[in-house]
PDB file of C-alpha atoms in Angstrom:
ATOM      1  CA  MET A1266      21.611  -3.064 -11.648  1.00 52.00           C
ATOM      2  CA  GLN A1267      18.122  -3.367 -13.127  1.00 69.00           C
ATOM      3  CA  ASN A1268      15.772  -0.410 -13.132  1.00 92.00           C
ATOM      4  CA  ALA A1269      13.507  -0.837 -10.123  1.00 96.00           C
ATOM      5  CA  ILE A1270       9.824  -0.245  -9.488  1.00 98.00           C
ATOM      6  CA  PHE A1271       8.517   0.016  -5.913  1.00 98.00           C
ATOM      7  CA  PHE A1272       4.821  -0.861  -5.635  1.00 98.00           C
ATOM      8  CA  ASP A1273       2.458   0.057  -2.841  1.00 98.00           C
ATOM      9  CA  LEU A1274       0.061  -2.796  -2.010  1.00 97.00           C
ATOM     10  CA  ASP A1275      -3.318  -1.656  -0.646  1.00 96.00           C
ATOM     11  CA  GLY A1276      -5.248   0.284  -3.282  1.00 96.00           C
ATOM     12  CA  THR A1277      -2.516  -0.239  -5.865  1.00 98.00           C
ATOM     13  CA  LEU A1278      -2.104  -3.977  -6.438  1.00 98.00           C
ATOM     14  CA  THR A1279      -5.184  -5.203  -4.576  1.00 98.00           C
ATOM     15  CA  ASP A1280      -8.508  -3.720  -3.533  1.00 97.00           C
ATOM     16  CA  SER A1281      -8.114  -4.378   0.170  1.00 95.00           C
ATOM     17  CA  GLY A1282     -10.625  -1.703   1.143  1.00 94.00           C
ATOM     18  CA  PRO A1283     -13.551  -3.943   2.136  1.00 96.00           C
ATOM     19  CA  GLY A1284     -11.555  -5.904   4.709  1.00 96.00           C
ATOM     20  CA  ILE A1285      -9.776  -2.852   6.113  1.00 96.00           C
ATOM     21  CA  MET A1286     -12.978  -0.817   6.380  1.00 96.00           C
ATOM     22  CA  ASN A1287     -14.896  -3.678   8.002  1.00 96.00           C
ATOM     23  CA  CYS A1288     -12.213  -3.995  10.678  1.00 97.00           C
ATOM     24  CA  ALA A1289     -11.946  -0.240  11.175  1.00 97.00           C
ATOM     25  CA  GLN A1290     -15.709  -0.051  11.679  1.00 96.00           C
ATOM     26  CA  LEU A1291     -15.494  -2.784  14.297  1.00 97.00           C
ATOM     27  CA  ALA A1292     -12.748  -0.951  16.177  1.00 97.00           C
ATOM     28  CA  LEU A1293     -14.551   2.400  16.090  1.00 97.00           C
ATOM     29  CA  ASP A1294     -17.768   0.715  17.287  1.00 96.00           C
ATOM     30  CA  HIS A1295     -15.726  -0.686  20.184  1.00 96.00           C
ATOM     31  CA  PHE A1296     -15.063   2.897  21.297  1.00 96.00           C
ATOM     32  CA  GLY A1297     -18.563   4.163  20.501  1.00 96.00           C
ATOM     33  CA  ILE A1298     -17.189   6.510  17.853  1.00 95.00           C
ATOM     34  CA  PRO A1299     -19.835   7.263  15.204  1.00 93.00           C
ATOM     35  CA  VAL A1300     -18.826   7.059  11.550  1.00 89.00           C
ATOM     36  CA  PRO A1301     -20.656   9.484   9.247  1.00 82.00           C
ATOM     37  CA  SER A1302     -20.604   7.127   6.251  1.00 90.00           C
ATOM     38  CA  ARG A1303     -18.939   4.050   4.800  1.00 91.00           C
ATOM     39  CA  GLU A1304     -17.114   6.417   2.470  1.00 91.00           C
ATOM     40  CA  ALA A1305     -15.422   8.080   5.448  1.00 93.00           C
ATOM     41  CA  LEU A1306     -13.650   4.811   6.263  1.00 95.00           C
ATOM     42  CA  ARG A1307     -11.735   4.853   2.965  1.00 93.00           C
ATOM     43  CA  VAL A1308      -8.982   6.891   4.642  1.00 93.00           C
ATOM     44  CA  PHE A1309      -7.956   3.771   6.575  1.00 94.00           C
ATOM     45  CA  VAL A1310      -6.602   2.237   3.360  1.00 92.00           C
ATOM     46  CA  GLY A1311      -2.919   3.067   3.061  1.00 84.00           C
ATOM     47  CA  PRO A1312      -1.602   5.066   6.023  1.00 86.00           C
ATOM     48  CA  PRO A1313      -0.544   3.470   9.321  1.00 87.00           C
ATOM     49  CA  LEU A1314      -3.492   2.605  11.559  1.00 93.00           C
ATOM     50  CA  ARG A1315      -2.039   4.644  14.404  1.00 92.00           C
ATOM     51  CA  GLN A1316      -2.365   7.850  12.398  1.00 91.00           C
ATOM     52  CA  THR A1317      -5.866   7.162  11.131  1.00 95.00           C
ATOM     53  CA  PHE A1318      -7.381   6.104  14.449  1.00 97.00           C
ATOM     54  CA  ALA A1319      -6.070   9.366  15.922  1.00 95.00           C
ATOM     55  CA  ARG A1320      -7.881  11.277  13.156  1.00 94.00           C
ATOM     56  CA  PHE A1321     -11.143   9.599  14.204  1.00 95.00           C
ATOM     57  CA  GLY A1322     -10.725  10.662  17.814  1.00 95.00           C
ATOM     58  CA  VAL A1323      -9.371   7.539  19.488  1.00 96.00           C
ATOM     59  CA  PRO A1324      -7.473   8.817  22.573  1.00 95.00           C
ATOM     60  CA  PRO A1325      -3.683   8.435  22.250  1.00 96.00           C
ATOM     61  CA  GLU A1326      -3.499   6.126  25.242  1.00 97.00           C
ATOM     62  CA  ARG A1327      -6.049   3.745  23.654  1.00 97.00           C
ATOM     63  CA  ILE A1328      -4.756   3.598  20.081  1.00 96.00           C
ATOM     64  CA  ASP A1329      -2.895   0.348  20.768  1.00 95.00           C
ATOM     65  CA  GLU A1330      -6.214  -1.096  21.966  1.00 97.00           C
ATOM     66  CA  ALA A1331      -7.915   0.050  18.750  1.00 97.00           C
ATOM     67  CA  ILE A1332      -5.211  -1.607  16.673  1.00 96.00           C
ATOM     68  CA  GLN A1333      -5.606  -4.810  18.685  1.00 96.00           C
ATOM     69  CA  VAL A1334      -9.380  -4.866  18.030  1.00 98.00           C
ATOM     70  CA  PHE A1335      -8.776  -4.146  14.337  1.00 97.00           C
ATOM     71  CA  ARG A1336      -6.221  -6.918  13.964  1.00 95.00           C
ATOM     72  CA  GLY A1337      -8.347  -9.367  15.940  1.00 97.00           C
ATOM     73  CA  ARG A1338     -10.647  -9.498  12.911  1.00 97.00           C
ATOM     74  CA  TYR A1339      -8.213  -8.526  10.175  1.00 95.00           C
ATOM     75  CA  VAL A1340      -5.650 -11.283  10.701  1.00 93.00           C
ATOM     76  CA  PRO A1341      -8.043 -14.248  10.379  1.00 95.00           C
ATOM     77  CA  ILE A1342     -10.681 -12.706   8.086  1.00 96.00           C
ATOM     78  CA  GLY A1343     -10.203  -9.159   6.864  1.00 96.00           C
ATOM     79  CA  LYS A1344      -6.940  -9.559   4.986  1.00 94.00           C
ATOM     80  CA  PHE A1345      -8.654 -11.907   2.555  1.00 93.00           C
ATOM     81  CA  GLU A1346     -11.678  -9.623   1.989  1.00 96.00           C
ATOM     82  CA  ASN A1347      -9.538  -8.391  -0.829  1.00 95.00           C
ATOM     83  CA  THR A1348      -9.205  -8.720  -4.613  1.00 97.00           C
ATOM     84  CA  PRO A1349      -6.365  -8.025  -7.077  1.00 98.00           C
ATOM     85  CA  TYR A1350      -7.299  -5.225  -9.450  1.00 98.00           C
ATOM     86  CA  PRO A1351      -8.082  -6.350 -13.008  1.00 98.00           C
ATOM     87  CA  GLY A1352      -4.994  -6.264 -15.197  1.00 98.00           C
ATOM     88  CA  ILE A1353      -2.473  -6.193 -12.331  1.00 98.00           C
ATOM     89  CA  GLN A1354      -1.159  -9.731 -12.763  1.00 98.00           C
ATOM     90  CA  GLU A1355      -0.725  -9.144 -16.492  1.00 98.00           C
ATOM     91  CA  LEU A1356       1.112  -5.886 -15.776  1.00 98.00           C
ATOM     92  CA  LEU A1357       3.507  -7.514 -13.304  1.00 98.00           C
ATOM     93  CA  HIS A1358       4.147 -10.428 -15.665  1.00 98.00           C
ATOM     94  CA  ALA A1359       4.971  -8.046 -18.516  1.00 98.00           C
ATOM     95  CA  LEU A1360       7.284  -5.835 -16.442  1.00 97.00           C
ATOM     96  CA  GLN A1361       9.141  -8.830 -15.062  1.00 97.00           C
ATOM     97  CA  ALA A1362       9.560 -10.265 -18.575  1.00 97.00           C
ATOM     98  CA  GLU A1363      10.862  -6.890 -19.771  1.00 96.00           C
ATOM     99  CA  GLY A1364      13.640  -6.990 -17.187  1.00 95.00           C
ATOM    100  CA  TYR A1365      12.413  -4.650 -14.464  1.00 96.00           C
ATOM    101  CA  ALA A1366      13.201  -5.397 -10.832  1.00 96.00           C
ATOM    102  CA  LEU A1367       9.915  -5.293  -8.908  1.00 98.00           C
ATOM    103  CA  TYR A1368       9.557  -4.661  -5.183  1.00 98.00           C
ATOM    104  CA  VAL A1369       6.743  -3.989  -2.698  1.00 98.00           C
ATOM    105  CA  ALA A1370       6.961  -1.106  -0.216  1.00 98.00           C
ATOM    106  CA  THR A1371       3.835  -1.093   1.946  1.00 96.00           C
ATOM    107  CA  SER A1372       2.798   0.246   5.337  1.00 92.00           C
ATOM    108  CA  LYS A1373       0.942  -3.031   5.930  1.00 92.00           C
ATOM    109  CA  PRO A1374       2.813  -5.344   8.335  1.00 92.00           C
ATOM    110  CA  GLN A1375       5.371  -7.236   6.297  1.00 95.00           C
ATOM    111  CA  VAL A1376       4.212 -10.701   7.311  1.00 94.00           C
ATOM    112  CA  THR A1377       0.636  -9.852   6.286  1.00 94.00           C
ATOM    113  CA  ALA A1378       1.736  -8.347   2.976  1.00 96.00           C
ATOM    114  CA  ILE A1379       3.593 -11.552   2.124  1.00 97.00           C
ATOM    115  CA  GLU A1380       0.566 -13.682   3.075  1.00 96.00           C
ATOM    116  CA  VAL A1381      -1.770 -11.599   0.900  1.00 96.00           C
ATOM    117  CA  LEU A1382       0.522 -11.608  -2.126  1.00 98.00           C
ATOM    118  CA  GLU A1383       1.139 -15.336  -1.825  1.00 97.00           C
ATOM    119  CA  HIS A1384      -2.602 -15.970  -1.477  1.00 96.00           C
ATOM    120  CA  PHE A1385      -3.265 -14.190  -4.776  1.00 96.00           C
ATOM    121  CA  HIS A1386      -0.211 -15.734  -6.520  1.00 97.00           C
ATOM    122  CA  LEU A1387       1.447 -12.339  -6.952  1.00 98.00           C
ATOM    123  CA  ALA A1388       4.458 -12.813  -4.654  1.00 98.00           C
ATOM    124  CA  GLN A1389       6.382 -14.550  -7.454  1.00 98.00           C
ATOM    125  CA  TYR A1390       6.829 -11.257  -9.294  1.00 98.00           C
ATOM    126  CA  PHE A1391       8.685  -9.430  -6.517  1.00 98.00           C
ATOM    127  CA  GLN A1392      12.334  -9.684  -5.557  1.00 97.00           C
ATOM    128  CA  VAL A1393      11.656  -8.272  -2.071  1.00 98.00           C
ATOM    129  CA  ILE A1394       8.364  -7.614  -0.260  1.00 98.00           C
ATOM    130  CA  CYS A1395       8.983  -4.964   2.368  1.00 97.00           C
ATOM    131  CA  GLY A1396       6.410  -3.828   4.905  1.00 97.00           C
ATOM    132  CA  ALA A1397       6.034  -2.236   8.297  1.00 93.00           C
ATOM    133  CA  SER A1398       7.455  -3.780  11.452  1.00 91.00           C
ATOM    134  CA  LEU A1399       6.808  -2.062  14.762  1.00 75.00           C
ATOM    135  CA  ASP A1400       9.368  -4.340  16.427  1.00 81.00           C
ATOM    136  CA  GLU A1401      12.022  -2.966  14.078  1.00 84.00           C
ATOM    137  CA  GLY A1402      10.791   0.633  14.134  1.00 83.00           C
ATOM    138  CA  ARG A1403       9.323   0.680  10.602  1.00 90.00           C
ATOM    139  CA  GLU A1404       5.902   2.292  10.413  1.00 88.00           C
ATOM    140  CA  THR A1405       5.712   5.057   7.801  1.00 93.00           C
ATOM    141  CA  LYS A1406       6.168   4.711   4.048  1.00 95.00           C
ATOM    142  CA  GLU A1407       9.419   6.651   4.364  1.00 96.00           C
ATOM    143  CA  ASP A1408      10.644   4.123   6.966  1.00 96.00           C
ATOM    144  CA  VAL A1409       9.717   1.187   4.745  1.00 97.00           C
ATOM    145  CA  ILE A1410      11.515   2.636   1.726  1.00 97.00           C
ATOM    146  CA  THR A1411      14.586   3.366   3.860  1.00 96.00           C
ATOM    147  CA  TYR A1412      14.683  -0.290   4.890  1.00 96.00           C
ATOM    148  CA  LEU A1413      14.049  -1.554   1.357  1.00 97.00           C
ATOM    149  CA  LEU A1414      16.905   0.522  -0.037  1.00 95.00           C
ATOM    150  CA  SER A1415      19.168  -0.821   2.697  1.00 94.00           C
ATOM    151  CA  GLN A1416      18.353  -4.345   1.477  1.00 93.00           C
ATOM    152  CA  ILE A1417      18.861  -3.801  -2.254  1.00 93.00           C
ATOM    153  CA  GLY A1418      21.308  -0.920  -2.590  1.00 87.00           C
ATOM    154  CA  SER A1419      20.731   1.959  -4.997  1.00 80.00           C
ATOM    155  CA  PRO A1420      19.144   0.998  -8.321  1.00 80.00           C
ATOM    156  CA  ASP A1421      20.186   2.883 -11.447  1.00 80.00           C
ATOM    157  CA  GLN A1422      16.667   4.210 -11.718  1.00 90.00           C
ATOM    158  CA  VAL A1423      13.725   3.737  -9.379  1.00 95.00           C
ATOM    159  CA  VAL A1424      10.112   4.884  -9.393  1.00 97.00           C
ATOM    160  CA  MET A1425       7.341   4.439  -6.807  1.00 98.00           C
ATOM    161  CA  VAL A1426       3.804   3.425  -7.768  1.00 98.00           C
ATOM    162  CA  GLY A1427       1.032   4.181  -5.274  1.00 98.00           C
ATOM    163  CA  ASP A1428      -2.523   5.384  -4.915  1.00 97.00           C
ATOM    164  CA  THR A1429      -2.258   8.133  -2.276  1.00 96.00           C
ATOM    165  CA  ASP A1430      -0.327  11.298  -1.509  1.00 96.00           C
ATOM    166  CA  TYR A1431       1.101   9.347   1.424  1.00 95.00           C
ATOM    167  CA  ASP A1432       3.028   7.203  -1.104  1.00 97.00           C
ATOM    168  CA  VAL A1433       4.215  10.290  -2.964  1.00 98.00           C
ATOM    169  CA  ILE A1434       5.464  11.990   0.207  1.00 97.00           C
ATOM    170  CA  GLY A1435       7.232   8.866   1.493  1.00 97.00           C
ATOM    171  CA  ALA A1436       9.047   8.332  -1.803  1.00 97.00           C
ATOM    172  CA  ARG A1437       9.894  12.008  -2.241  1.00 97.00           C
ATOM    173  CA  ALA A1438      11.773  11.926   1.086  1.00 96.00           C
ATOM    174  CA  HIS A1439      14.238   9.661  -0.735  1.00 95.00           C
ATOM    175  CA  GLY A1440      14.294  11.654  -3.965  1.00 95.00           C
ATOM    176  CA  ILE A1441      12.147   9.024  -5.711  1.00 96.00           C
ATOM    177  CA  ASP A1442       9.478  10.042  -8.211  1.00 97.00           C
ATOM    178  CA  THR A1443       5.985   8.558  -7.901  1.00 98.00           C
ATOM    179  CA  ILE A1444       3.422   7.626 -10.523  1.00 98.00           C
ATOM    180  CA  GLY A1445      -0.003   7.755  -8.916  1.00 98.00           C
ATOM    181  CA  VAL A1446      -2.750   5.293  -9.813  1.00 98.00           C
ATOM    182  CA  THR A1447      -6.321   6.504  -9.742  1.00 98.00           C
ATOM    183  CA  TRP A1448      -8.128   3.202  -9.186  1.00 97.00           C
ATOM    184  CA  GLY A1449      -7.278   3.091  -5.490  1.00 96.00           C
ATOM    185  CA  TYR A1450      -8.297   5.068  -2.420  1.00 94.00           C
ATOM    186  CA  GLY A1451      -6.431   8.353  -2.729  1.00 94.00           C
ATOM    187  CA  GLU A1452      -7.410  11.579  -4.459  1.00 94.00           C
ATOM    188  CA  ARG A1453      -6.005  12.697  -7.793  1.00 97.00           C
ATOM    189  CA  GLU A1454      -5.632  16.282  -6.627  1.00 98.00           C
ATOM    190  CA  ALA A1455      -3.809  15.273  -3.451  1.00 97.00           C
ATOM    191  CA  MET A1456      -1.330  13.108  -5.357  1.00 98.00           C
ATOM    192  CA  VAL A1457      -0.611  15.893  -7.830  1.00 98.00           C
ATOM    193  CA  ALA A1458      -0.242  18.451  -5.045  1.00 98.00           C
ATOM    194  CA  ALA A1459       2.211  16.137  -3.254  1.00 98.00           C
ATOM    195  CA  GLY A1460       4.351  15.941  -6.394  1.00 98.00           C
ATOM    196  CA  ALA A1461       3.302  12.846  -8.371  1.00 98.00           C
ATOM    197  CA  VAL A1462       5.043  13.027 -11.747  1.00 97.00           C
ATOM    198  CA  ALA A1463       2.136  11.363 -13.587  1.00 98.00           C
ATOM    199  CA  LEU A1464      -1.194   9.634 -13.010  1.00 98.00           C
ATOM    200  CA  ALA A1465      -2.346   6.330 -14.492  1.00 98.00           C
ATOM    201  CA  ASP A1466      -6.040   5.509 -14.878  1.00 98.00           C
ATOM    202  CA  THR A1467      -5.536   1.865 -15.894  1.00 98.00           C
ATOM    203  CA  PRO A1468      -2.805  -0.765 -15.587  1.00 98.00           C
ATOM    204  CA  GLN A1469      -2.268  -0.324 -19.326  1.00 98.00           C
ATOM    205  CA  ASP A1470      -1.631   3.399 -18.795  1.00 98.00           C
ATOM    206  CA  LEU A1471       0.744   2.510 -15.966  1.00 98.00           C
ATOM    207  CA  HIS A1472       2.711   0.122 -18.160  1.00 98.00           C
ATOM    208  CA  ARG A1473       3.158   2.839 -20.772  1.00 97.00           C
ATOM    209  CA  LEU A1474       4.302   5.384 -18.194  1.00 97.00           C
ATOM    210  CA  LEU A1475       6.722   2.967 -16.541  1.00 96.00           C
ATOM    211  CA  THR A1476       8.359   1.841 -19.773  1.00 95.00           C
ATOM    212  CA  GLN A1477       8.629   5.114 -21.657  1.00 90.00           C
ATOM    213  CA  PRO A1478      12.083   6.760 -21.562  1.00 78.00           C
ATOM    214  CA  ARG A1479      12.546   9.187 -18.674  1.00 66.00           C
TER     215      ARG A1479
END
């Protein structure tokens, strides 16, 4: 079987922060929860919404309501307030041509992840796009990777690529190493502390790290 690379989506392949933060702000305003700064909303990019709304003080019994308000704007508008990072399409094209099997493992709802990747003409590079599904009990990055592995079997060699410690922790639960990318929304120190085996500052750095012998 081909060597496999699992890519996170938000903050790794595309800069989805503007749309996510705009919708998070709307939902927090709905509850009258003050936000200290725009920068504080960056933590919404990556982890499941349920976890992050709880961090901002949304009562447990109203988190579903917060998610509904968020998605009321995100589904028609916010998901496209988004841009692929420079060099990502070239990276994916090169890896595919070099024989790597590419997959997406994201905590974004699967149907939305597919829509976003198709919109930006990136879906063609991935053999499977796997995301969250509350109906099927997939919410965390660990859950998503569990499901993805169940779909594809066990590759000879697999590595995760993501921009937060959340990606590192989810992959580590499966014994998968993670290369962290620093252009997204996580913190370098947090990724290293969680066990990232390397950090890439550019897609060119990432290509080198992914293709060097391990």
